[in-house]
Amino acid sequence: MDKLVALCKRRGFIYQSSDIYGGLQGVYDFGPLGVELKNNIKKSWWESMVYENDDIEGLDSSILTNPLVLKYSGHEDTFSDPMVDCTSCNMRFRVDQVPDSCKKEDLTEPRQFNLMFKTNVGPIEDGESFAYLRPETAQQIFTNFKNVVDSTSRALPFGIAQIGKAFRNEITPRNFIFRVREFEQMELEYFVKPGDDDLIHDAWVQKRLNWWEQQGVPMDSIELYDVPKEELAHYSKKTVDIMYKFPHGVEELEGIANRTDFDLGSHSKKQKDLNIKADVLENKNSNSKLAIQDDNGDWVVPFVIEPSAGVERGFLAILNEAYHVEQLEDDKTRVVLKLAPHLSPVKVAIIPLKKNNKEIVQLAEDVKNDLQKLGLGRIIFENTGNIGKSYRKHDEIGTPICITIDFESLEDKSVTIRDRDSMEQSRMSIQEISSFVIKKLKS
Ligand code: GAP
């Protein structure tokens, strides 16, 4: 973990937020390379959900959430962790995360602590006009269920996908970006006929494992955890957690829950007419019937299968898998990030051999501009004049291809292509570069 943290800071992936004022605990900023990697992870998830499945729609809902949403979702009552204070070191911990240095006799009795952040809405701070920062993106998918059904004429099964920020006032944020107070989730709520839920749940577990593998997270770093009944969230009938061997231990990367008809049932009006199977609060405020008509015209409250992954945890797992230290022939070592090319923050670096040679520099700029127009991601023109140093840097940030422009390039319009993983170099004509790069980035 220390090596990953150091690399992230050194190369501009992740910084402590508000660092110049001493930081803010459990909150991080993503730097120039971090934002690219994060965007690439989210893009890959979005493509695999919304573009590759014709029965999934996208959504981008608000972060500020009406308290009634989180009352009927059960979060106001149950979204809490037990916490204790240590009277000796004056620190506060989650009960299961008390460090060994605290003695049992110095700990207070556990108290429940609600993890939701509140903020004031409007100019009057009277304690009444508040909203929550959403603790999961899922709830606004449920509250938009009818909007999406009405505007897309969907029938079961279908899904709504969303990527966005979630906020939790974690008692003990820890392990770098693993447990933080502000993070992003990639969530799908997949609505199915009651009775079809178990099989579709199993299928989603498999699909999600395949996706993680495509992002460079191999199955031998993964364990599945069938969450025991007593540990299930209040809405869940069954949850399978995808657990990853993080540098600090095996922990949850993604949860895939069968949320039954709990959420739509809780947020719905006319609950008594709807044969809701989950145990829901009586809803006195909703103006919408969150149900759908089946082929016989009967109203059904769908069950929900929810794959929910944290972007930061995915980022950490992907980085951890990609990080390699390799021994080189001359007794030196190189750090290389073997990221899947579609995730690499920089796709190609174009490096002129001589930084002050106008013709070489001009040709390098032309090659950069032509490649950038392909829309493959960030292509960098790097005029350091030090090829070896540039290669080392781009190994360390995971750039799959470096292209060097030299004197020969001016003569025969050919360039040197260097492969990140094998370090092999070959000559290629400028004309061939586009198709080569496209093929490499799709591999
Ligand atoms: N909508 C379901 C839900 O929110 P969850 O298991 O609480 O379920 C889903 O969260 C995912 O969000 C987790 O698997 C994890 O990847 C990520 N996550 C949850 N809390 C987090 C935190 N404090 N910091 C970073 N990621 C977190």
GROMACS .gro file of C-alpha atoms and ligand atoms in nm:
model
  470
    1MET     CA    1   0.000   0.000   0.000
    2ASP     CA    2   0.281   0.243   0.087
    3LYS     CA    3   0.431   0.201  -0.261
    4LEU     CA    4   0.094   0.267  -0.427
    5VAL     CA    5   0.032   0.574  -0.211
    6ALA     CA    6   0.378   0.709  -0.293
    7LEU     CA    7   0.333   0.647  -0.668
    8CYS     CA    8  -0.010   0.813  -0.662
    9LYS     CA    9   0.129   1.129  -0.504
   10ARG     CA   10   0.455   1.136  -0.703
   11ARG     CA   11   0.295   1.096  -1.042
   12GLY     CA   12  -0.026   1.289  -0.980
   13PHE     CA   13  -0.291   1.019  -0.943
   14ILE     CA   14  -0.422   1.108  -0.597
   15TYR     CA   15  -0.362   1.387  -0.346
   16GLN     CA   16  -0.489   1.440   0.006
   17SER     CA   17  -0.776   1.688  -0.019
   18SER     CA   18  -0.722   2.038   0.128
   19ASP     CA   19  -0.360   1.935   0.186
   20ILE     CA   20  -0.228   2.291   0.217
   21TYR     CA   21  -0.453   2.339   0.523
   22GLY     CA   22  -0.362   2.009   0.687
   23GLY     CA   23  -0.607   1.797   0.486
   24LEU     CA   24  -0.956   1.668   0.556
   25GLN     CA   25  -0.973   1.314   0.685
   26GLY     CA   26  -1.125   1.055   0.453
   27VAL     CA   27  -1.138   1.285   0.151
   28TYR     CA   28  -0.907   1.273  -0.153
   29ASP     CA   29  -0.855   1.463  -0.478
   30PHE     CA   30  -0.774   1.294  -0.807
   31GLY     CA   31  -0.486   1.456  -0.996
   32PRO     CA   32  -0.412   1.480  -1.371
   33LEU     CA   33  -0.356   1.106  -1.414
   34GLY     CA   34  -0.605   0.999  -1.146
   35VAL     CA   35  -0.893   1.175  -1.317
   36GLU     CA   36  -0.808   1.001  -1.645
   37LEU     CA   37  -0.789   0.655  -1.486
   38LYS     CA   38  -1.108   0.715  -1.290
   39ASN     CA   39  -1.291   0.839  -1.600
   40ASN     CA   40  -1.169   0.537  -1.795
   41ILE     CA   41  -1.296   0.295  -1.528
   42LYS     CA   42  -1.635   0.470  -1.528
   43LYS     CA   43  -1.647   0.474  -1.908
   44SER     CA   44  -1.574   0.102  -1.923
   45TRP     CA   45  -1.850   0.030  -1.669
   46TRP     CA   46  -2.099   0.258  -1.849
   47GLU     CA   47  -2.026   0.097  -2.186
   48SER     CA   48  -2.064  -0.251  -2.041
   49MET     CA   49  -2.396  -0.159  -1.881
   50VAL     CA   50  -2.576   0.102  -2.087
   51TYR     CA   51  -2.432   0.059  -2.437
   52GLU     CA   52  -2.391  -0.318  -2.447
   53ASN     CA   53  -2.734  -0.396  -2.299
   54ASP     CA   54  -3.038  -0.271  -2.482
   55ASP     CA   55  -3.250  -0.315  -2.171
   56ILE     CA   56  -3.052  -0.073  -1.952
   57GLU     CA   57  -3.105   0.305  -1.938
   58GLY     CA   58  -2.877   0.565  -1.779
   59LEU     CA   59  -2.954   0.830  -1.517
   60ASP     CA   60  -2.775   1.117  -1.345
   61SER     CA   61  -2.977   1.219  -1.040
   62SER     CA   62  -2.916   1.480  -0.773
   63ILE     CA   63  -2.686   1.439  -0.475
   64LEU     CA   64  -2.901   1.655  -0.245
   65THR     CA   65  -3.184   1.432  -0.134
   66ASN     CA   66  -3.523   1.505   0.019
   67PRO     CA   67  -3.519   1.357   0.373
   68LEU     CA   68  -3.842   1.168   0.298
   69VAL     CA   69  -3.655   0.957   0.043
   70LEU     CA   70  -3.414   0.845   0.313
   71LYS     CA   71  -3.687   0.803   0.569
   72TYR     CA   72  -3.881   0.555   0.354
   73SER     CA   73  -3.562   0.385   0.229
   74GLY     CA   74  -3.488   0.298   0.592
   75HIS     CA   75  -3.162   0.494   0.602
   76GLU     CA   76  -3.275   0.737   0.873
   77ASP     CA   77  -3.342   0.448   1.108
   78THR     CA   78  -3.083   0.192   1.014
   79PHE     CA   79  -2.789   0.346   0.830
   80SER     CA   80  -2.564   0.361   1.132
   81ASP     CA   81  -2.255   0.199   1.277
   82PRO     CA   82  -2.188   0.132   1.644
   83MET     CA   83  -1.915   0.360   1.775
   84VAL     CA   84  -1.714   0.384   2.096
   85ASP     CA   85  -1.498   0.655   2.249
   86CYS     CA   86  -1.162   0.584   2.405
   87THR     CA   87  -1.136   0.792   2.723
   88SER     CA   88  -0.761   0.752   2.725
   89CYS     CA   89  -0.665   0.873   2.375
   90ASN     CA   90  -0.987   1.074   2.319
   91MET     CA   91  -1.045   0.910   1.983
   92ARG     CA   92  -1.367   0.768   1.840
   93PHE     CA   93  -1.379   0.432   1.660
   94ARG     CA   94  -1.617   0.193   1.493
   95VAL     CA   95  -1.661  -0.095   1.737
   96ASP     CA   96  -1.497  -0.346   1.503
   97GLN     CA   97  -1.206  -0.113   1.424
   98VAL     CA   98  -1.065  -0.024   1.767
   99PRO     CA   99  -0.683  -0.035   1.747
  100ASP     CA  100  -0.493  -0.273   1.976
  101SER     CA  101  -0.335   0.026   2.150
  102CYS     CA  102  -0.672   0.111   2.318
  103LYS     CA  103  -0.750  -0.084   2.635
  104LYS     CA  104  -1.098  -0.233   2.671
  105GLU     CA  105  -1.155  -0.064   3.009
  106ASP     CA  106  -1.100   0.279   2.846
  107LEU     CA  107  -1.384   0.230   2.597
  108THR     CA  108  -1.735   0.370   2.642
  109GLU     CA  109  -2.049   0.162   2.573
  110PRO     CA  110  -2.123   0.140   2.197
  111ARG     CA  111  -2.366   0.402   2.059
  112GLN     CA  112  -2.529   0.406   1.717
  113PHE     CA  113  -2.399   0.679   1.488
  114ASN     CA  114  -2.592   0.765   1.168
  115LEU     CA  115  -2.355   0.790   0.873
  116MET     CA  116  -2.553   1.036   0.661
  117PHE     CA  117  -2.433   1.392   0.603
  118LYS     CA  118  -2.694   1.667   0.636
  119THR     CA  119  -2.680   2.011   0.481
  120ASN     CA  120  -2.902   2.316   0.505
  121VAL     CA  121  -3.117   2.404   0.203
  122GLY     CA  122  -3.215   2.767   0.144
  123PRO     CA  123  -3.135   3.081   0.342
  124ILE     CA  124  -3.297   2.987   0.676
  125GLU     CA  125  -3.110   2.756   0.909
  126ASP     CA  126  -3.395   2.643   1.133
  127GLY     CA  127  -3.304   2.276   1.148
  128GLU     CA  128  -3.614   2.189   0.942
  129SER     CA  129  -3.500   2.289   0.593
  130PHE     CA  130  -3.228   2.033   0.547
  131ALA     CA  131  -3.138   1.775   0.285
  132TYR     CA  132  -2.913   1.473   0.300
  133LEU     CA  133  -2.612   1.414   0.078
  134ARG     CA  134  -2.706   1.077  -0.069
  135PRO     CA  135  -2.538   0.780   0.101
  136GLU     CA  136  -2.591   0.564  -0.211
  137THR     CA  137  -2.688   0.658  -0.566
  138ALA     CA  138  -2.957   0.390  -0.569
  139GLN     CA  139  -3.241   0.574  -0.397
  140GLN     CA  140  -3.290   0.834  -0.669
  141ILE     CA  141  -3.303   0.551  -0.922
  142PHE     CA  142  -3.603   0.416  -0.730
  143THR     CA  143  -3.769   0.757  -0.701
  144ASN     CA  144  -3.726   0.803  -1.079
  145PHE     CA  145  -3.862   0.458  -1.159
  146LYS     CA  146  -4.197   0.586  -1.289
  147ASN     CA  147  -4.035   0.872  -1.483
  148VAL     CA  148  -3.810   0.630  -1.668
  149VAL     CA  149  -4.085   0.375  -1.732
  150ASP     CA  150  -4.318   0.645  -1.865
  151SER     CA  151  -4.058   0.804  -2.090
  152THR     CA  152  -3.908   0.482  -2.230
  153SER     CA  153  -4.209   0.241  -2.227
  154ARG     CA  154  -3.997  -0.027  -2.063
  155ALA     CA  155  -4.129  -0.371  -1.968
  156LEU     CA  156  -3.964  -0.615  -1.725
  157PRO     CA  157  -3.683  -0.700  -1.706
  158PHE     CA  158  -3.493  -0.375  -1.748
  159GLY     CA  159  -3.236  -0.172  -1.560
  160ILE     CA  160  -3.136   0.181  -1.470
  161ALA     CA  161  -2.765   0.254  -1.429
  162GLN     CA  162  -2.604   0.545  -1.255
  163ILE     CA  163  -2.254   0.662  -1.165
  164GLY     CA  164  -2.207   0.936  -0.911
  165LYS     CA  165  -2.091   1.062  -0.575
  166ALA     CA  166  -2.208   0.917  -0.247
  167PHE     CA  167  -2.125   1.045   0.100
  168ARG     CA  168  -2.087   0.859   0.429
  169ASN     CA  169  -1.961   1.006   0.752
  170GLU     CA  170  -1.746   0.701   0.820
  171ILE     CA  171  -1.635   0.688   1.184
  172THR     CA  172  -1.289   0.561   1.093
  173PRO     CA  173  -1.196   0.626   0.729
  174ARG     CA  174  -0.885   0.425   0.654
  175ASN     CA  175  -0.662   0.240   0.412
  176PHE     CA  176  -0.606   0.523   0.165
  177ILE     CA  177  -0.903   0.544  -0.075
  178PHE     CA  178  -1.056   0.215   0.042
  179ARG     CA  179  -1.286   0.365   0.306
  180VAL     CA  180  -1.352   0.733   0.251
  181ARG     CA  181  -1.625   0.983   0.331
  182GLU     CA  182  -1.680   1.104  -0.025
  183PHE     CA  183  -1.664   0.848  -0.304
  184GLU     CA  184  -1.828   0.741  -0.628
  185GLN     CA  185  -2.050   0.445  -0.690
  186MET     CA  186  -2.137   0.263  -1.013
  187GLU     CA  187  -2.479   0.118  -0.949
  188LEU     CA  188  -2.728  -0.075  -1.154
  189GLU     CA  189  -3.082  -0.139  -1.035
  190TYR     CA  190  -3.214  -0.421  -1.251
  191PHE     CA  191  -3.591  -0.465  -1.222
  192VAL     CA  192  -3.726  -0.817  -1.263
  193LYS     CA  193  -4.046  -1.016  -1.221
  194PRO     CA  194  -4.074  -1.158  -0.867
  195GLY     CA  195  -3.980  -1.524  -0.903
  196ASP     CA  196  -3.716  -1.454  -1.171
  197ASP     CA  197  -3.494  -1.282  -0.916
  198ASP     CA  198  -3.276  -1.572  -0.797
  199LEU     CA  199  -3.159  -1.679  -1.143
  200ILE     CA  200  -3.101  -1.323  -1.260
  201HIS     CA  201  -2.906  -1.252  -0.942
  202ASP     CA  202  -2.670  -1.543  -1.015
  203ALA     CA  203  -2.627  -1.424  -1.374
  204TRP     CA  204  -2.530  -1.073  -1.260
  205VAL     CA  205  -2.266  -1.209  -1.023
  206GLN     CA  206  -2.105  -1.386  -1.317
  207LYS     CA  207  -2.130  -1.082  -1.546
  208ARG     CA  208  -1.967  -0.862  -1.288
  209LEU     CA  209  -1.681  -1.108  -1.234
  210ASN     CA  210  -1.619  -1.108  -1.610
  211TRP     CA  211  -1.609  -0.728  -1.611
  212TRP     CA  212  -1.355  -0.710  -1.329
  213GLU     CA  213  -1.138  -0.961  -1.515
  214GLN     CA  214  -1.147  -0.738  -1.825
  215GLN     CA  215  -1.023  -0.450  -1.608
  216GLY     CA  216  -0.717  -0.650  -1.509
  217VAL     CA  217  -0.842  -0.791  -1.179
  218PRO     CA  218  -0.779  -1.167  -1.207
  219MET     CA  219  -1.005  -1.426  -1.047
  220ASP     CA  220  -0.728  -1.556  -0.821
  221SER     CA  221  -0.735  -1.219  -0.642
  222ILE     CA  222  -1.112  -1.247  -0.589
  223GLU     CA  223  -1.328  -1.434  -0.340
  224LEU     CA  224  -1.706  -1.448  -0.333
  225TYR     CA  225  -1.876  -1.394   0.002
  226ASP     CA  226  -2.232  -1.508   0.045
  227VAL     CA  227  -2.338  -1.260   0.314
  228PRO     CA  228  -2.493  -1.450   0.607
  229LYS     CA  229  -2.855  -1.367   0.697
  230GLU     CA  230  -2.761  -1.184   1.017
  231GLU     CA  231  -2.526  -0.949   0.827
  232LEU     CA  232  -2.765  -0.862   0.541
  233ALA     CA  233  -2.872  -0.500   0.493
  234HIS     CA  234  -3.232  -0.432   0.592
  235TYR     CA  235  -3.347  -0.442   0.228
  236SER     CA  236  -3.169  -0.755   0.117
  237LYS     CA  237  -3.290  -1.111   0.070
  238LYS     CA  238  -2.947  -1.226  -0.050
  239THR     CA  239  -2.619  -1.047  -0.115
  240VAL     CA  240  -2.302  -1.180  -0.276
  241ASP     CA  241  -1.997  -0.964  -0.216
  242ILE     CA  242  -1.707  -0.966  -0.459
  243MET     CA  243  -1.412  -0.958  -0.222
  244TYR     CA  244  -1.067  -0.851  -0.341
  245LYS     CA  245  -0.727  -0.915  -0.190
  246PHE     CA  246  -0.646  -0.546  -0.121
  247PRO     CA  247  -0.295  -0.469   0.006
  248HIS     CA  248  -0.442  -0.436   0.359
  249GLY     CA  249  -0.652  -0.753   0.345
  250VAL     CA  250  -0.946  -0.922   0.174
  251GLU     CA  251  -1.239  -0.679   0.165
  252GLU     CA  252  -1.549  -0.588  -0.034
  253LEU     CA  253  -1.498  -0.449  -0.383
  254GLU     CA  254  -1.858  -0.475  -0.501
  255GLY     CA  255  -2.185  -0.600  -0.355
  256ILE     CA  256  -2.454  -0.769  -0.563
  257ALA     CA  257  -2.780  -0.763  -0.370
  258ASN     CA  258  -3.129  -0.893  -0.423
  259ARG     CA  259  -3.321  -0.594  -0.281
  260THR     CA  260  -3.659  -0.764  -0.340
  261ASP     CA  261  -3.950  -0.521  -0.378
  262PHE     CA  262  -3.840  -0.335  -0.065
  263ASP     CA  263  -3.740  -0.003  -0.221
  264LEU     CA  264  -4.011   0.042  -0.482
  265GLY     CA  265  -4.264  -0.088  -0.229
  266SER     CA  266  -4.145   0.155   0.040
  267HIS     CA  267  -4.155   0.458  -0.189
  268SER     CA  268  -4.494   0.375  -0.340
  269LYS     CA  269  -4.840   0.511  -0.272
  270LYS     CA  270  -5.138   0.271  -0.247
  271GLN     CA  271  -4.916   0.006  -0.092
  272LYS     CA  272  -5.212  -0.203   0.023
  273ASP     CA  273  -5.322  -0.266  -0.339
  274LEU     CA  274  -4.983  -0.389  -0.450
  275ASN     CA  275  -4.914  -0.721  -0.279
  276ILE     CA  276  -4.573  -0.601  -0.160
  277LYS     CA  277  -4.369  -0.890  -0.024
  278ALA     CA  278  -4.108  -0.695   0.175
  279ASP     CA  279  -4.174  -0.549   0.517
  280VAL     CA  280  -4.209  -0.176   0.436
  281LEU     CA  281  -4.295   0.139   0.630
  282GLU     CA  282  -4.646   0.269   0.562
  283ASN     CA  283  -4.594   0.550   0.309
  284LYS     CA  284  -4.806   0.860   0.375
  285ASN     CA  285  -4.617   1.098   0.147
  286SER     CA  286  -4.550   0.947  -0.196
  287ASN     CA  287  -4.761   1.066  -0.489
  288SER     CA  288  -4.657   0.782  -0.718
  289LYS     CA  289  -4.742   0.416  -0.766
  290LEU     CA  290  -4.405   0.248  -0.827
  291ALA     CA  291  -4.532  -0.059  -1.007
  292ILE     CA  292  -4.558  -0.181  -1.364
  293GLN     CA  293  -4.832  -0.369  -1.546
  294ASP     CA  294  -4.755  -0.726  -1.654
  295ASP     CA  295  -4.885  -0.895  -1.973
  296ASN     CA  296  -5.222  -0.958  -1.802
  297GLY     CA  297  -5.257  -0.596  -1.701
  298ASP     CA  298  -5.192  -0.675  -1.332
  299TRP     CA  299  -4.979  -0.433  -1.131
  300VAL     CA  300  -4.648  -0.578  -1.017
  301VAL     CA  301  -4.388  -0.426  -0.789
  302PRO     CA  302  -4.064  -0.553  -0.945
  303PHE     CA  303  -3.785  -0.716  -0.747
  304VAL     CA  304  -3.447  -0.547  -0.784
  305ILE     CA  305  -3.105  -0.699  -0.845
  306GLU     CA  306  -2.835  -0.445  -0.763
  307PRO     CA  307  -2.468  -0.471  -0.858
  308SER     CA  308  -2.305  -0.181  -0.672
  309ALA     CA  309  -1.934  -0.107  -0.703
  310GLY     CA  310  -1.719   0.170  -0.558
  311VAL     CA  311  -1.506   0.355  -0.812
  312GLU     CA  312  -1.228   0.424  -0.557
  313ARG     CA  313  -1.210   0.060  -0.451
  314GLY     CA  314  -1.198  -0.042  -0.817
  315PHE     CA  315  -0.923   0.216  -0.876
  316LEU     CA  316  -0.718   0.072  -0.588
  317ALA     CA  317  -0.765  -0.290  -0.700
  318ILE     CA  318  -0.678  -0.209  -1.062
  319LEU     CA  319  -0.370  -0.011  -0.959
  320ASN     CA  320  -0.259  -0.284  -0.722
  321GLU     CA  321  -0.283  -0.548  -0.994
  322ALA     CA  322  -0.110  -0.330  -1.252
  323TYR     CA  323   0.187  -0.234  -1.029
  324HIS     CA  324   0.503  -0.431  -1.110
  325VAL     CA  325   0.867  -0.382  -1.023
  326GLU     CA  326   1.089  -0.548  -1.284
  327GLN     CA  327   1.455  -0.629  -1.274
  328LEU     CA  328   1.642  -0.496  -1.578
  329GLU     CA  329   1.959  -0.637  -1.735
  330ASP     CA  330   2.188  -0.357  -1.615
  331ASP     CA  331   2.111  -0.431  -1.247
  332LYS     CA  332   1.851  -0.157  -1.243
  333THR     CA  333   1.481  -0.191  -1.180
  334ARG     CA  334   1.181  -0.033  -1.345
  335VAL     CA  335   0.834   0.032  -1.204
  336VAL     CA  336   0.572  -0.044  -1.465
  337LEU     CA  337   0.194  -0.011  -1.445
  338LYS     CA  338   0.061  -0.288  -1.667
  339LEU     CA  339  -0.284  -0.135  -1.698
  340ALA     CA  340  -0.527  -0.268  -1.955
  341PRO     CA  341  -0.476  -0.018  -2.242
  342HIS     CA  342  -0.839   0.104  -2.232
  343LEU     CA  343  -0.775   0.220  -1.871
  344SER     CA  344  -0.436   0.385  -1.921
  345PRO     CA  345  -0.446   0.757  -1.831
  346VAL     CA  346  -0.220   0.842  -2.125
  347LYS     CA  347  -0.268   0.629  -2.434
  348VAL     CA  348   0.036   0.731  -2.637
  349ALA     CA  349   0.339   0.954  -2.571
  350ILE     CA  350   0.500   1.119  -2.872
  351ILE     CA  351   0.863   1.201  -2.798
  352PRO     CA  352   1.093   1.399  -3.032
  353LEU     CA  353   1.454   1.276  -3.017
  354LYS     CA  354   1.589   1.633  -3.017
  355LYS     CA  355   1.391   1.892  -2.828
  356ASN     CA  356   1.544   2.185  -3.018
  357ASN     CA  357   1.522   2.049  -3.371
  358LYS     CA  358   1.236   2.237  -3.533
  359GLU     CA  359   1.161   1.982  -3.803
  360ILE     CA  360   1.157   1.686  -3.565
  361VAL     CA  361   0.944   1.876  -3.314
  362GLN     CA  362   0.701   1.983  -3.588
  363LEU     CA  363   0.662   1.627  -3.716
  364ALA     CA  364   0.606   1.502  -3.361
  365GLU     CA  365   0.337   1.766  -3.307
  366ASP     CA  366   0.168   1.665  -3.632
  367VAL     CA  367   0.166   1.298  -3.528
  368LYS     CA  368   0.023   1.396  -3.188
  369ASN     CA  369  -0.253   1.608  -3.341
  370ASP     CA  370  -0.353   1.338  -3.591
  371LEU     CA  371  -0.371   1.073  -3.317
  372GLN     CA  372  -0.558   1.301  -3.077
  373LYS     CA  373  -0.830   1.350  -3.340
  374LEU     CA  374  -0.911   0.977  -3.325
  375GLY     CA  375  -1.077   1.036  -2.987
  376LEU     CA  376  -0.901   0.749  -2.812
  377GLY     CA  377  -0.814   0.944  -2.498
  378ARG     CA  378  -0.515   1.151  -2.395
  379ILE     CA  379  -0.219   1.156  -2.636
  380ILE     CA  380   0.080   1.346  -2.500
  381PHE     CA  381   0.345   1.538  -2.690
  382GLU     CA  382   0.645   1.518  -2.462
  383ASN     CA  383   0.942   1.734  -2.548
  384THR     CA  384   1.190   1.651  -2.272
  385GLY     CA  385   1.480   1.565  -2.499
  386ASN     CA  386   1.555   1.264  -2.280
  387ILE     CA  387   1.413   0.948  -2.435
  388GLY     CA  388   1.528   0.708  -2.161
  389LYS     CA  389   1.375   0.922  -1.885
  390SER     CA  390   1.050   0.957  -2.080
  391TYR     CA  391   1.025   0.580  -2.126
  392ARG     CA  392   1.074   0.526  -1.749
  393LYS     CA  393   0.810   0.783  -1.668
  394HIS     CA  394   0.558   0.637  -1.911
  395ASP     CA  395   0.624   0.284  -1.783
  396GLU     CA  396   0.546   0.409  -1.436
  397ILE     CA  397   0.218   0.573  -1.534
  398GLY     CA  398   0.108   0.287  -1.758
  399THR     CA  399   0.130   0.445  -2.107
  400PRO     CA  400   0.104   0.145  -2.343
  401ILE     CA  401   0.283   0.302  -2.642
  402CYS     CA  402   0.567   0.552  -2.684
  403ILE     CA  403   0.647   0.687  -3.028
  404THR     CA  404   0.985   0.845  -3.095
  405ILE     CA  405   1.043   1.081  -3.385
  406ASP     CA  406   1.407   1.104  -3.499
  407PHE     CA  407   1.623   1.217  -3.793
  408GLU     CA  408   1.530   0.907  -3.992
  409SER     CA  409   1.165   1.003  -3.953
  410LEU     CA  410   1.233   1.320  -4.152
  411GLU     CA  411   1.382   1.112  -4.433
  412ASP     CA  412   1.148   0.815  -4.463
  413LYS     CA  413   0.842   0.912  -4.254
  414SER     CA  414   0.893   0.624  -4.015
  415VAL     CA  415   0.895   0.628  -3.633
  416THR     CA  416   1.009   0.406  -3.345
  417ILE     CA  417   0.725   0.239  -3.156
  418ARG     CA  418   0.807   0.118  -2.806
  419ASP     CA  419   0.587  -0.131  -2.625
  420ARG     CA  420   0.544  -0.071  -2.249
  421ASP     CA  421   0.526  -0.433  -2.137
  422SER     CA  422   0.791  -0.599  -2.355
  423MET     CA  423   1.001  -0.279  -2.400
  424GLU     CA  424   1.048  -0.396  -2.760
  425GLN     CA  425   1.108  -0.128  -3.020
  426SER     CA  426   1.020  -0.147  -3.387
  427ARG     CA  427   1.002   0.088  -3.684
  428MET     CA  428   0.669   0.172  -3.842
  429SER     CA  429   0.561   0.416  -4.111
  430ILE     CA  430   0.361   0.717  -3.992
  431GLN     CA  431   0.073   0.605  -4.214
  432GLU     CA  432   0.037   0.282  -4.017
  433ILE     CA  433   0.033   0.440  -3.670
  434SER     CA  434  -0.343   0.506  -3.642
  435SER     CA  435  -0.456   0.153  -3.715
  436PHE     CA  436  -0.178   0.010  -3.494
  437VAL     CA  437  -0.277   0.231  -3.200
  438ILE     CA  438  -0.650   0.159  -3.240
  439LYS     CA  439  -0.580  -0.216  -3.243
  440LYS     CA  440  -0.350  -0.196  -2.941
  441LEU     CA  441  -0.594   0.010  -2.733
  442LYS     CA  442  -0.882  -0.227  -2.803
  443SER     CA  443  -0.675  -0.533  -2.705
  444GAP     N1  444  -2.658   0.070  -0.298
  444GAP     C1  445  -2.596  -0.035  -0.226
  444GAP     C2  446  -2.482   0.008  -0.147
  444GAP     O1  447  -2.455   0.127  -0.135
  444GAP     P1  448  -2.278  -0.078  -0.010
  444GAP     O2  449  -2.225  -0.218   0.006
  444GAP     O3  450  -2.299   0.002   0.112
  444GAP     O4  451  -2.413  -0.093  -0.093
  444GAP     C3  452  -2.158  -0.042  -0.240
  444GAP     O5  453  -2.182   0.004  -0.109
  444GAP     C4  454  -2.013  -0.023  -0.276
  444GAP     O6  455  -1.974   0.112  -0.254
  444GAP     C5  456  -1.917  -0.106  -0.191
  444GAP     O7  457  -1.902  -0.238  -0.243
  444GAP     C6  458  -1.789  -0.027  -0.204
  444GAP     O8  459  -1.722  -0.060  -0.325
  444GAP     C7  460  -1.838   0.117  -0.214
  444GAP     N2  461  -1.828   0.184  -0.082
  444GAP     C8  462  -1.914   0.179   0.020
  444GAP     N3  463  -1.873   0.257   0.123
  444GAP     C9  464  -1.756   0.311   0.084
  444GAP    C10  465  -1.662   0.401   0.145
  444GAP     N4  466  -1.683   0.451   0.265
  444GAP     N5  467  -1.552   0.435   0.076
  444GAP    C11  468  -1.530   0.387  -0.048
  444GAP     N6  469  -1.615   0.303  -0.112
  444GAP    C12  470  -1.726   0.265  -0.047
   0.00000   0.00000   0.00000
